[in-house]
């Protein structure tokens, strides 16, 4: 059967009472990696570490960290937004509630295409500003959303989980504190086969190695207390990825700008970029390394050492001028 053009399809649907624009855009052309991006993908193939970043809304994620982890440290990195942002504002159009949730979902997916992270959601409803975590968990149905967070952990199987917000009653939003509390509970529940056993037909229990809070000076200022890095550890998230021809700050800025309905965007700050963390649960952190004591190589997979050697050999032979020779 011959295919129909967009214009022809629009005419047929209009005849059925569906008014669609005849200038509908053509389907997006499939993307392909250039030779340098293929080389980066090969290098990433040799890193098995996984990081899950968790917060409440679209735009809560730390795009600097997502960009650095996914493109610098080469960890498989994902952001779990508990809501789809239905209760936020919209600076670019009249859409609100569910329609805005669709827009903000697409903004998050667009951001991940830039910073090369993965994206997950739960069924939590962004019902607008919440004054307390108790109100949030009551409206969300705590067990239902906890089950969703456990499902993502068991499915994505992160080594390290990082929350954007503190466990203490947050001064900014009940949703924020609830996201951290549910994450801590899910950190343990994901390893317990008695919790949400219906999931075990599809996934297996998992105990991640550690749970961290990604803090910053902002959280101290919000409580009117001076920033004190005592008891925190830091990592350097600045730098440059030569295979992409971009700094992590450039990836961060481009990713952040995708949150158009919120009017977000950041300047590109090149140079050192410190990120601070507090250990909330799990294995102690050694020497400021999120993956200390965690084998992020193929050695953690049975007979994986041989596969790692083959990948190393492939990388050594790879020629950016003739990438097809590695097929």
Short mmCIF file of C-alpha atoms in Angstrom, two decimals:
data_model
loop_
_atom_site.label_atom_id
_atom_site.label_comp_id
_atom_site.label_asym_id
_atom_site.label_seq_id
_atom_site.Cartn_x
_atom_site.Cartn_y
_atom_site.Cartn_z
CA UNK A 1 0.00 0.00 0.00
CA UNK A 2 1.51 3.39 -0.95
CA UNK A 3 2.37 5.69 1.92
CA UNK A 4 0.45 8.93 2.49
CA UNK A 5 2.09 12.33 2.68
CA UNK A 6 1.54 14.50 5.75
CA UNK A 7 -0.64 16.86 3.70
CA UNK A 8 -2.78 14.01 2.31
CA UNK A 9 -3.18 12.48 5.74
CA UNK A 10 -4.21 15.85 7.15
CA UNK A 11 -6.87 16.23 4.45
CA UNK A 12 -8.30 12.77 5.18
CA UNK A 13 -8.39 13.42 8.91
CA UNK A 14 -10.00 16.81 8.35
CA UNK A 15 -12.76 15.02 6.48
CA UNK A 16 -13.34 13.03 9.64
CA UNK A 17 -13.77 16.23 11.62
CA UNK A 18 -10.18 16.41 12.90
CA UNK A 19 -8.75 19.82 12.08
CA UNK A 20 -5.00 19.41 11.72
CA UNK A 21 -2.55 21.85 10.12
CA UNK A 22 -1.49 20.91 6.62
CA UNK A 23 2.02 22.18 7.32
CA UNK A 24 2.67 19.44 9.87
CA UNK A 25 6.42 18.87 10.18
CA UNK A 26 7.96 15.78 8.69
CA UNK A 27 9.14 13.03 11.00
CA UNK A 28 12.48 13.75 12.67
CA UNK A 29 15.38 12.24 10.77
CA UNK A 30 17.19 9.52 12.70
CA UNK A 31 20.33 10.73 14.41
CA UNK A 32 23.69 9.10 13.88
CA UNK A 33 26.97 9.35 15.77
CA UNK A 34 29.99 10.99 14.23
CA UNK A 35 33.39 9.30 14.40
CA UNK A 36 34.43 11.03 17.62
CA UNK A 37 31.12 10.22 19.32
CA UNK A 38 31.56 6.57 18.34
CA UNK A 39 34.98 6.60 20.02
CA UNK A 40 33.41 8.04 23.20
CA UNK A 41 30.69 5.38 23.11
CA UNK A 42 33.37 2.69 22.87
CA UNK A 43 35.18 4.12 25.88
CA UNK A 44 31.90 4.24 27.79
CA UNK A 45 31.31 0.59 26.94
CA UNK A 46 34.15 -0.29 29.30
CA UNK A 47 32.58 1.50 32.30
CA UNK A 48 29.75 -0.37 34.03
CA UNK A 49 29.09 2.06 36.89
CA UNK A 50 25.57 3.47 37.20
CA UNK A 51 24.29 6.58 39.00
CA UNK A 52 20.65 7.48 39.66
CA UNK A 53 19.84 11.11 40.49
CA UNK A 54 16.45 11.65 42.17
CA UNK A 55 14.36 14.77 42.71
CA UNK A 56 10.75 15.93 42.56
CA UNK A 57 10.22 17.90 39.34
CA UNK A 58 11.48 18.51 35.83
CA UNK A 59 14.30 21.10 36.18
CA UNK A 60 15.25 19.93 39.71
CA UNK A 61 18.07 17.81 38.30
CA UNK A 62 21.68 18.95 38.48
CA UNK A 63 22.47 19.01 34.77
CA UNK A 64 26.12 19.77 35.51
CA UNK A 65 26.49 16.46 37.33
CA UNK A 66 24.47 14.54 34.76
CA UNK A 67 26.69 15.98 32.01
CA UNK A 68 29.91 15.19 33.87
CA UNK A 69 28.94 11.69 34.98
CA UNK A 70 27.57 10.65 31.57
CA UNK A 71 30.32 12.20 29.42
CA UNK A 72 33.35 12.54 31.68
CA UNK A 73 33.26 9.77 34.28
CA UNK A 74 31.36 7.72 31.63
CA UNK A 75 28.88 6.27 34.11
CA UNK A 76 25.44 5.26 32.89
CA UNK A 77 23.50 8.15 34.41
CA UNK A 78 19.76 8.61 34.87
CA UNK A 79 17.45 11.19 36.38
CA UNK A 80 14.27 10.11 38.16
CA UNK A 81 11.76 12.94 38.36
CA UNK A 82 8.95 11.89 40.64
CA UNK A 83 6.48 14.20 38.86
CA UNK A 84 6.08 15.52 35.34
CA UNK A 85 5.74 19.14 36.45
CA UNK A 86 2.00 19.52 35.90
CA UNK A 87 1.66 22.07 38.71
CA UNK A 88 4.30 24.51 37.52
CA UNK A 89 4.10 27.74 35.58
CA UNK A 90 4.24 28.10 31.81
CA UNK A 91 6.13 31.06 30.37
CA UNK A 92 5.75 30.10 26.72
CA UNK A 93 2.06 29.31 26.27
CA UNK A 94 -1.40 28.84 27.82
CA UNK A 95 -1.05 25.13 28.61
CA UNK A 96 -1.45 24.18 32.28
CA UNK A 97 -1.92 21.02 34.35
CA UNK A 98 -1.88 17.85 32.22
CA UNK A 99 -1.00 19.71 29.02
CA UNK A 100 1.89 21.41 30.79
CA UNK A 101 2.97 18.02 32.13
CA UNK A 102 3.27 16.80 28.54
CA UNK A 103 5.38 19.83 27.61
CA UNK A 104 7.69 19.47 30.60
CA UNK A 105 8.07 15.75 29.96
CA UNK A 106 9.29 16.53 26.48
CA UNK A 107 11.61 19.22 27.84
CA UNK A 108 13.23 16.65 30.13
CA UNK A 109 13.65 14.18 27.28
CA UNK A 110 15.19 16.93 25.15
CA UNK A 111 17.61 17.76 27.97
CA UNK A 112 18.68 14.12 28.26
CA UNK A 113 19.37 13.95 24.52
CA UNK A 114 21.92 16.71 25.07
CA UNK A 115 23.59 15.59 28.29
CA UNK A 116 23.29 11.87 27.37
CA UNK A 117 21.51 10.81 30.54
CA UNK A 118 18.46 8.59 30.79
CA UNK A 119 15.08 9.68 32.11
CA UNK A 120 12.55 8.04 34.44
CA UNK A 121 9.29 9.14 36.09
CA UNK A 122 6.84 7.93 38.73
CA UNK A 123 3.08 8.36 38.92
CA UNK A 124 3.33 11.23 41.45
CA UNK A 125 1.06 14.16 40.62
CA UNK A 126 2.52 17.64 40.74
CA UNK A 127 -0.50 19.23 42.43
CA UNK A 128 1.22 22.56 42.98
CA UNK A 129 3.05 24.03 45.93
CA UNK A 130 2.93 21.89 49.07
CA UNK A 131 3.63 23.34 52.50
CA UNK A 132 4.62 20.04 54.12
CA UNK A 133 5.97 16.59 53.36
CA UNK A 134 3.00 15.03 55.19
CA UNK A 135 0.57 16.73 52.83
CA UNK A 136 2.60 15.63 49.84
CA UNK A 137 2.83 11.96 50.85
CA UNK A 138 -0.89 11.86 51.67
CA UNK A 139 -1.95 13.24 48.30
CA UNK A 140 0.59 11.20 46.37
CA UNK A 141 -0.27 7.91 48.12
CA UNK A 142 3.07 7.11 49.73
CA UNK A 143 3.09 3.36 49.02
CA UNK A 144 2.21 3.77 45.35
CA UNK A 145 5.01 6.24 44.68
CA UNK A 146 7.44 4.26 46.83
CA UNK A 147 6.69 1.22 44.67
CA UNK A 148 7.49 3.28 41.57
CA UNK A 149 10.85 4.40 42.98
CA UNK A 150 11.70 0.81 43.97
CA UNK A 151 10.78 -0.33 40.46
CA UNK A 152 13.17 2.19 38.87
CA UNK A 153 15.99 1.13 41.21
CA UNK A 154 15.45 -2.55 40.47
CA UNK A 155 15.16 -1.90 36.73
CA UNK A 156 18.00 0.61 36.24
CA UNK A 157 20.19 -1.07 38.91
CA UNK A 158 22.33 1.87 40.05
CA UNK A 159 25.45 1.46 42.14
CA UNK A 160 25.03 4.92 43.64
CA UNK A 161 21.88 6.98 44.25
CA UNK A 162 22.00 10.75 44.74
CA UNK A 163 19.18 12.98 45.98
CA UNK A 164 18.89 16.65 45.11
CA UNK A 165 17.16 17.54 48.37
CA UNK A 166 17.74 16.98 52.07
CA UNK A 167 15.91 14.51 54.30
CA UNK A 168 15.10 17.27 56.78
CA UNK A 169 11.87 19.21 56.29
CA UNK A 170 12.90 21.37 53.38
CA UNK A 171 12.37 25.11 53.41
CA UNK A 172 11.42 25.23 49.74
CA UNK A 173 8.74 22.65 48.92
CA UNK A 174 7.06 19.58 50.46
CA UNK A 175 7.59 17.69 47.21
CA UNK A 176 11.34 18.17 47.56
CA UNK A 177 11.61 16.66 51.01
CA UNK A 178 9.24 13.85 50.04
CA UNK A 179 11.46 12.93 47.09
CA UNK A 180 14.46 12.50 49.42
CA UNK A 181 12.50 10.56 52.05
CA UNK A 182 11.01 8.18 49.50
CA UNK A 183 14.44 7.66 47.95
CA UNK A 184 15.97 6.69 51.28
CA UNK A 185 13.14 4.26 52.00
CA UNK A 186 13.42 2.79 48.49
CA UNK A 187 17.20 2.44 48.94
CA UNK A 188 16.49 -0.37 51.41
CA UNK A 189 13.12 -1.58 50.10
CA UNK A 190 14.59 -2.37 46.67
CA UNK A 191 16.77 -5.06 48.28
CA UNK A 192 13.92 -6.66 50.24
CA UNK A 193 12.10 -9.36 48.23
CA UNK A 194 9.14 -9.01 50.60
CA UNK A 195 8.56 -5.44 49.47
CA UNK A 196 6.53 -5.20 46.28
CA UNK A 197 7.05 -8.87 45.39
CA UNK A 198 4.79 -8.51 42.32
CA UNK A 199 7.72 -6.73 40.64
CA UNK A 200 9.96 -9.77 40.91
CA UNK A 201 8.39 -11.38 37.87
CA UNK A 202 10.25 -8.76 35.84
CA UNK A 203 13.16 -7.47 37.95
CA UNK A 204 15.36 -8.68 40.78
CA UNK A 205 16.03 -7.11 44.21
CA UNK A 206 19.01 -4.78 44.40
CA UNK A 207 20.91 -3.12 47.22
CA UNK A 208 22.75 -0.06 45.87
CA UNK A 209 26.13 0.61 47.45
CA UNK A 210 25.46 4.08 48.81
CA UNK A 211 22.98 6.93 49.04
CA UNK A 212 24.17 10.55 48.91
CA UNK A 213 22.74 14.05 49.13
CA UNK A 214 24.05 16.52 46.55
CA UNK A 215 24.11 19.68 48.64
CA UNK A 216 25.26 23.21 47.85
CA UNK A 217 25.64 26.67 49.32
CA UNK A 218 22.03 27.37 48.29
CA UNK A 219 20.62 24.99 50.88
CA UNK A 220 22.67 26.65 53.62
CA UNK A 221 21.61 30.16 52.56
CA UNK A 222 17.96 29.07 52.52
CA UNK A 223 18.30 28.22 56.21
CA UNK A 224 20.22 31.43 56.96
CA UNK A 225 23.33 29.58 58.06
CA UNK A 226 26.85 29.89 56.66
CA UNK A 227 28.03 27.23 54.25
CA UNK A 228 30.17 24.70 56.10
CA UNK A 229 31.79 21.92 54.05
CA UNK A 230 32.76 20.06 57.24
CA UNK A 231 31.55 16.47 56.93
CA UNK A 232 30.98 16.83 53.19
CA UNK A 233 33.11 15.56 50.36
CA UNK A 234 33.51 17.16 46.97
CA UNK A 235 34.25 16.21 43.40
CA UNK A 236 35.43 18.25 40.45
CA UNK A 237 32.71 18.34 37.81
CA UNK A 238 34.32 20.87 35.52
CA UNK A 239 36.50 19.96 32.61
CA UNK A 240 36.35 19.36 28.89
CA UNK A 241 35.40 16.38 26.76
CA UNK A 242 37.65 16.59 23.66
CA UNK A 243 35.71 13.93 21.76
CA UNK A 244 32.61 16.13 21.92
CA UNK A 245 34.50 19.39 21.57
CA UNK A 246 32.59 20.74 24.56
CA UNK A 247 33.08 21.34 28.24
CA UNK A 248 30.71 19.77 30.72
CA UNK A 249 29.54 23.29 31.53
CA UNK A 250 28.56 23.77 27.88
CA UNK A 251 26.58 20.53 27.94
CA UNK A 252 25.00 21.62 31.22
CA UNK A 253 23.95 25.00 29.83
CA UNK A 254 22.48 23.54 26.64
CA UNK A 255 20.62 20.87 28.61
CA UNK A 256 19.29 23.38 31.14
CA UNK A 257 18.01 25.64 28.38
CA UNK A 258 15.59 22.91 27.28
CA UNK A 259 13.37 23.81 30.26
CA UNK A 260 11.82 26.53 28.13
CA UNK A 261 8.41 26.63 29.81
CA UNK A 262 10.16 27.58 33.06
CA UNK A 263 12.32 30.24 31.44
CA UNK A 264 15.48 28.42 32.52
CA UNK A 265 18.94 28.83 31.18
CA UNK A 266 22.41 29.26 32.63
CA UNK A 267 25.61 30.97 31.58
CA UNK A 268 28.55 28.78 30.63
CA UNK A 269 30.99 28.81 33.54
CA UNK A 270 34.23 27.25 32.38
CA UNK A 271 36.90 26.06 34.75
CA UNK A 272 36.68 24.32 38.12
CA UNK A 273 33.18 23.31 39.20
CA UNK A 274 32.99 21.79 42.68
CA UNK A 275 30.02 19.66 43.71
CA UNK A 276 29.41 18.73 47.36
CA UNK A 277 27.90 15.57 48.82
CA UNK A 278 26.86 14.14 52.16
CA UNK A 279 26.68 10.40 52.73
CA UNK A 280 23.17 9.43 53.85
CA UNK A 281 23.38 5.63 53.84
CA UNK A 282 25.44 2.71 52.65
CA UNK A 283 29.18 2.19 52.29
CA UNK A 284 31.53 4.97 53.48
CA UNK A 285 33.08 7.13 50.80
CA UNK A 286 36.87 6.99 50.53
CA UNK A 287 39.05 9.77 49.13
CA UNK A 288 36.06 11.69 47.79
CA UNK A 289 35.31 8.98 45.23
CA UNK A 290 31.62 8.19 44.72
CA UNK A 291 32.61 4.75 43.43
CA UNK A 292 35.19 3.89 46.08
CA UNK A 293 34.93 0.18 46.87
CA UNK A 294 32.69 -0.41 43.83
CA UNK A 295 34.01 -2.36 40.87
CA UNK A 296 32.75 -0.45 37.83
CA UNK A 297 34.64 -2.62 35.35
CA UNK A 298 33.80 -5.81 33.46
CA UNK A 299 35.45 -7.79 36.26
CA UNK A 300 32.15 -7.67 38.12
CA UNK A 301 30.58 -9.76 35.36
CA UNK A 302 31.37 -13.50 35.08
CA UNK A 303 34.00 -13.96 32.33
CA UNK A 304 33.88 -10.21 31.80
CA UNK A 305 37.64 -9.70 31.93
CA UNK A 306 38.04 -11.28 28.50
CA UNK A 307 35.36 -8.99 27.08
CA UNK A 308 37.13 -5.97 28.57
CA UNK A 309 40.35 -6.96 26.80
CA UNK A 310 38.50 -7.19 23.50
CA UNK A 311 36.97 -3.75 24.00
CA UNK A 312 40.39 -2.32 24.87
CA UNK A 313 41.79 -3.83 21.68
CA UNK A 314 38.92 -2.40 19.64
CA UNK A 315 39.54 1.06 21.10
CA UNK A 316 43.26 0.78 20.39
CA UNK A 317 42.59 -0.10 16.73
CA UNK A 318 39.78 2.43 16.22
CA UNK A 319 40.52 4.98 13.51
CA UNK A 320 38.35 8.11 13.57
CA UNK A 321 39.06 8.59 9.86
CA UNK A 322 37.82 5.08 9.05
CA UNK A 323 35.33 4.10 11.79
CA UNK A 324 33.69 1.46 9.57
CA UNK A 325 36.89 -0.58 9.75
CA UNK A 326 36.00 -1.46 13.34
CA UNK A 327 32.70 -3.08 12.41
#
